[in-house]
Coordinates of N, CA and C in Angstrom, one line a residue:
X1 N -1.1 4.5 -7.3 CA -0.8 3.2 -8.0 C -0.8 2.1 -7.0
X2 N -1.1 0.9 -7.7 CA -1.2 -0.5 -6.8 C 0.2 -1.1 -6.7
X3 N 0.5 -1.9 -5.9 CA 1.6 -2.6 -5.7 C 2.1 -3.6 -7.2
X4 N 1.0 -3.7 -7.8 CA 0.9 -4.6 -9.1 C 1.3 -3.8 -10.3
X5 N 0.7 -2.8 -10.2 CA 1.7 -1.5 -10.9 C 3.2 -1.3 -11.1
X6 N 3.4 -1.2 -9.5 CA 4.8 -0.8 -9.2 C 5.6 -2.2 -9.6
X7 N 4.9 -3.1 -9.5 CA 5.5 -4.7 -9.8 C 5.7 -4.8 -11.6
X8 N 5.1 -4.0 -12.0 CA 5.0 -4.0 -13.9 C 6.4 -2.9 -14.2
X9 N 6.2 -2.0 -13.3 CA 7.3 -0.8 -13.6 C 8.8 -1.6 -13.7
X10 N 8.7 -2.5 -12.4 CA 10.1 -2.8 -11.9 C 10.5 -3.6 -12.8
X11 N 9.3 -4.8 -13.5 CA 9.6 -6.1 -14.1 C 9.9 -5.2 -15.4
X12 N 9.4 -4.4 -16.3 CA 10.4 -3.9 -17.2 C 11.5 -2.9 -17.2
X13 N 11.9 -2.4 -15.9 CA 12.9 -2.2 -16.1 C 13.8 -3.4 -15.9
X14 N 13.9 -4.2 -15.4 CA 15.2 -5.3 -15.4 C 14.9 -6.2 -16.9
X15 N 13.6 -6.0 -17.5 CA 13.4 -6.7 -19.3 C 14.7 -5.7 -20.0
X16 N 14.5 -4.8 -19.2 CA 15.2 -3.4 -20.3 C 17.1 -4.2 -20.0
X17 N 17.3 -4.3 -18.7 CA 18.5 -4.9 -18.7 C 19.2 -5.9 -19.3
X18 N 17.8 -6.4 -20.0 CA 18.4 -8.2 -20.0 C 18.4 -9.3 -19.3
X19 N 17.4 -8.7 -18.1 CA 17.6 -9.9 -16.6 C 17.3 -10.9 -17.4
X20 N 17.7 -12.1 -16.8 CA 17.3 -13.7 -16.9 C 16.4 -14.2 -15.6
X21 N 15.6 -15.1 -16.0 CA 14.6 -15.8 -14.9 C 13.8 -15.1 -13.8
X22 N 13.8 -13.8 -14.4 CA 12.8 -12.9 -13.9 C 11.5 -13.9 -13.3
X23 N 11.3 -14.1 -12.1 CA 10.2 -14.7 -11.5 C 9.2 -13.3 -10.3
X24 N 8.1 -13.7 -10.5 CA 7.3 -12.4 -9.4 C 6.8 -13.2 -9.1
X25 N 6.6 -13.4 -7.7 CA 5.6 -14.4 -6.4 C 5.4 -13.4 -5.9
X26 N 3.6 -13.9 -6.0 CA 2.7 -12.9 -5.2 C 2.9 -13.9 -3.8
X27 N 2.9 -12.8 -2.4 CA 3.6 -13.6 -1.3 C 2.3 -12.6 -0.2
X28 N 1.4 -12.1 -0.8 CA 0.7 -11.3 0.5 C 0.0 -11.8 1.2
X29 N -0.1 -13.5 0.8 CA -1.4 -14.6 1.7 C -0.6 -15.3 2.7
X30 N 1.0 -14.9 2.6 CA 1.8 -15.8 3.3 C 2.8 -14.9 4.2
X31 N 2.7 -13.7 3.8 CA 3.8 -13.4 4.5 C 3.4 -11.3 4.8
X32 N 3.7 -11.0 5.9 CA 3.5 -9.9 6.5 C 4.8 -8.6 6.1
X33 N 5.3 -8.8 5.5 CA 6.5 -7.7 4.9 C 6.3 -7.7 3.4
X34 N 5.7 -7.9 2.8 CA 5.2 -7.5 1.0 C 4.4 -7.9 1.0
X35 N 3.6 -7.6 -0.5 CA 2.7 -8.1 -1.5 C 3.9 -8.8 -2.6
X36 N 4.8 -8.4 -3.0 CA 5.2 -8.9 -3.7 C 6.7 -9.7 -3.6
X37 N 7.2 -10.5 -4.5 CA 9.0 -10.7 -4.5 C 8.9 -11.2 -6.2
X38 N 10.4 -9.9 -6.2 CA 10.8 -10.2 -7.5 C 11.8 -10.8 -7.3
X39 N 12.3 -12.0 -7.9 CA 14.1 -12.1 -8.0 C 14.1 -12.4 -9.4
X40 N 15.6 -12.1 -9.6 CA 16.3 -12.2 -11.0 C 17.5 -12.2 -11.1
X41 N 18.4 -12.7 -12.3 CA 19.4 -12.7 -12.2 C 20.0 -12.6 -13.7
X42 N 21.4 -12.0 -13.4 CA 22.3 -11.0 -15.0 C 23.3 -11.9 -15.2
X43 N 24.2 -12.2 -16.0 CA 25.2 -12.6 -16.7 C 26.9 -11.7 -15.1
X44 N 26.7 -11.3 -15.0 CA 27.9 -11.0 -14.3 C 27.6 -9.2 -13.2
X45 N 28.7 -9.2 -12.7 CA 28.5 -8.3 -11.7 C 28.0 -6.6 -12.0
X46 N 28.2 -6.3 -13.4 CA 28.2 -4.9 -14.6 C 26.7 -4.9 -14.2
X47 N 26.6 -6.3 -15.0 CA 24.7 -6.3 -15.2 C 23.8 -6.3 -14.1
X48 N 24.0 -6.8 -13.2 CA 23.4 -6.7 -11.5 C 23.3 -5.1 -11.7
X49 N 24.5 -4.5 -11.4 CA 24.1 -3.1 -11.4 C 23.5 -2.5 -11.7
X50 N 23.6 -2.7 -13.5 CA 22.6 -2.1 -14.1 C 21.6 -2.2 -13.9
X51 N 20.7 -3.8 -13.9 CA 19.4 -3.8 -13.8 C 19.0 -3.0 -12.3
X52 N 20.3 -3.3 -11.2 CA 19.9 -2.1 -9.8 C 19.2 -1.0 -10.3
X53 N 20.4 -0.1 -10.9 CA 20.0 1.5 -10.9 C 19.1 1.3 -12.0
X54 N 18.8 0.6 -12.9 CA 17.5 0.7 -13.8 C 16.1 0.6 -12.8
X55 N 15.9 -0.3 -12.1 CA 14.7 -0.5 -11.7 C 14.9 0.9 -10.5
X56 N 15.8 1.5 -9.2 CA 15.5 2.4 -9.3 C 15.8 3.9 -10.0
X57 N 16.0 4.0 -11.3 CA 15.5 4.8 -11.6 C 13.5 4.8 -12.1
X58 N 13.6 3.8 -12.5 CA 12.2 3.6 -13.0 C 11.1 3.9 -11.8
X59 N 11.7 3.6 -10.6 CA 10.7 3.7 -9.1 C 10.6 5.2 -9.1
X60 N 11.7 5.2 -8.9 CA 11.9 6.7 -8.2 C 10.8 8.1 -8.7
X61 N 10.5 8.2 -9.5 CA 9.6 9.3 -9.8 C 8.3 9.0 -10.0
X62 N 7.9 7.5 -9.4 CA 6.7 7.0 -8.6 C 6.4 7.4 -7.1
X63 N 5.9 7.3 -6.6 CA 5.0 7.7 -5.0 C 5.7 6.7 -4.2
X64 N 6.0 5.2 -4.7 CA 7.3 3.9 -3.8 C 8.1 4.6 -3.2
X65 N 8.3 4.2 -2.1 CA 9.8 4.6 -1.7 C 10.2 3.2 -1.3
X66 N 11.6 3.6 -1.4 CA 12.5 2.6 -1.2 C 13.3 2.5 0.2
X67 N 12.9 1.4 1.2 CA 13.3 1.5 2.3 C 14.5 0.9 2.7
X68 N 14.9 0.3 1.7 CA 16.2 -0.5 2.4 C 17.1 -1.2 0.9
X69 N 18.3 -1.0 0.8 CA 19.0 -1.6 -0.1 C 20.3 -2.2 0.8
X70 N 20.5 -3.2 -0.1 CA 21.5 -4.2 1.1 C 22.4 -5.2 -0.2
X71 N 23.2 -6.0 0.3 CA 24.3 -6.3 -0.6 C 24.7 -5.2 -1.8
X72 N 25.6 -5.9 -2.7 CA 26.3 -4.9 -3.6 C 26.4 -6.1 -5.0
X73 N 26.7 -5.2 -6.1 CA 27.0 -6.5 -7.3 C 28.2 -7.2 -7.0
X74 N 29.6 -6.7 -6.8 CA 30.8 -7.6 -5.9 C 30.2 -8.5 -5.3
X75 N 29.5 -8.4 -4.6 CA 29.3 -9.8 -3.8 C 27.8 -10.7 -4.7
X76 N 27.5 -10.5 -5.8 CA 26.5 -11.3 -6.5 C 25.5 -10.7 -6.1
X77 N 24.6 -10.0 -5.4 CA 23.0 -10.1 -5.0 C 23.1 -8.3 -4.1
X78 N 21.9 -8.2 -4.8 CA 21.1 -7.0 -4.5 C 19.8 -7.2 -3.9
X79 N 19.4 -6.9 -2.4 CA 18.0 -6.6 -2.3 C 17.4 -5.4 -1.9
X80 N 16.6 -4.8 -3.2 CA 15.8 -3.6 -2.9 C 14.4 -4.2 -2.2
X81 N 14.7 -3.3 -1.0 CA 12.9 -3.4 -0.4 C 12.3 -1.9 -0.3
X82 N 10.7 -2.1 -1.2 CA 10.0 -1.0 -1.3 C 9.0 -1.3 -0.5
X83 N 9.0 -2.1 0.7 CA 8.2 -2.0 1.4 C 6.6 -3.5 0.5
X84 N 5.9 -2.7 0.4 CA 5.2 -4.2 -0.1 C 5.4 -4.9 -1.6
X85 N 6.9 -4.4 -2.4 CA 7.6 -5.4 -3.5 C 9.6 -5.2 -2.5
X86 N 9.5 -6.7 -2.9 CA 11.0 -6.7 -2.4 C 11.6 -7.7 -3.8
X87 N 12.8 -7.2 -4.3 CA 13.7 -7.0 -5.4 C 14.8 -8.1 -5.2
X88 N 15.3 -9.4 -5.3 CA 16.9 -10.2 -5.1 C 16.9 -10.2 -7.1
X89 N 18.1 -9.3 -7.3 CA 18.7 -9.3 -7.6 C 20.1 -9.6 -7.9
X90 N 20.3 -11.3 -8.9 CA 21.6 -12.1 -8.2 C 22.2 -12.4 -9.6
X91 N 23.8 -12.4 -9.1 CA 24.5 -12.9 -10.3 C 23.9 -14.5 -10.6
X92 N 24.0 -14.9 -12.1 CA 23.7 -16.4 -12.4 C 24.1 -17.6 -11.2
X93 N 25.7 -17.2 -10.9 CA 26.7 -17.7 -10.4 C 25.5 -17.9 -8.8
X94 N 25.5 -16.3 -7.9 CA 24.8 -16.7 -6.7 C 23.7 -17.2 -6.9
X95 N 23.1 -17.0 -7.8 CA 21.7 -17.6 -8.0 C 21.7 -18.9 -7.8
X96 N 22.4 -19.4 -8.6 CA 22.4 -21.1 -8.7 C 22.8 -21.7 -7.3
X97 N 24.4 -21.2 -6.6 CA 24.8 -21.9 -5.7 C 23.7 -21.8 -4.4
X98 N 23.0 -20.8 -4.3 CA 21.7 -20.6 -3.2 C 20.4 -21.7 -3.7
X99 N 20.4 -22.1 -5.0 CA 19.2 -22.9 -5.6 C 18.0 -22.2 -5.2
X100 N 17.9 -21.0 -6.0 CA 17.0 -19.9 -5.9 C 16.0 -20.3 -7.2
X101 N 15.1 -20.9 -7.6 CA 14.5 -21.0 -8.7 C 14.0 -19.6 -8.9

C-alpha cells in the first residue's frame, strides 16, 4: 500500500468518530520525516480517544507500523507517528488555543 492509502484508511477512521476539521497536508516537498500530516480535532477528551484507538485499530492490520505515540486525551492532543503519515489529534479547546488551522 502507498502512504496515500494508509492516509484514506486513517481519514475515515476519524470520519467514523466524528472528527471535526480533519485537514491532510501533503508535506513530502518540505519536510524529511513524512509524506503526510493529518490533524484533527473532537468535541472533548472521550472523543480524542476514540478517534485514537479508531484510527489505530484501522492501521494496525495494515503493513504501517506505528512508531511513536505521545501525549494523552487528558492533556488535549494525541500524536500518532507512522513514520511517513503523522496524526495531531486535538481537543477543539487545544486546537484553537495553539491556532492550529
Amino acid at each position: 500500500m502507498t502512504a496515500k492509502e494508509y492516509v484514506k484508511i486513517a481519514y475515515d477512521a476519524l470520519l467514523d468518530k466524528k472528527a471535526h476539521n480533519i485537514r491532510i497536508i501533503d508535506i513530502k516537498e518540505i519536510s524529511t520525516v513524512g509524506d503526510y500530516m493529518i490533524v484533527a480535532d473532537g468535541s472533548n477528551h472521550n472523543q480524542i480517544q476514540a478517534m485514537c484507538s479508531m484510527v489505530e485499530e484501522k492501521l494496525a492490520p495494515t503493513d504501517i507500523k506505528l512508531k511513536n505515540r505521545e501525549g494523552n486525551a487528558i492533556g488535549g492532543w494525541i500524536l500518532l507517528d507512522y513514520y511517513d503519515i503523522i496524526i495531531h489529534i486535538f481537543t477543539e479547546e487545544t486546537r484553537s488555543f495553539h491556532e492550529i488551522k
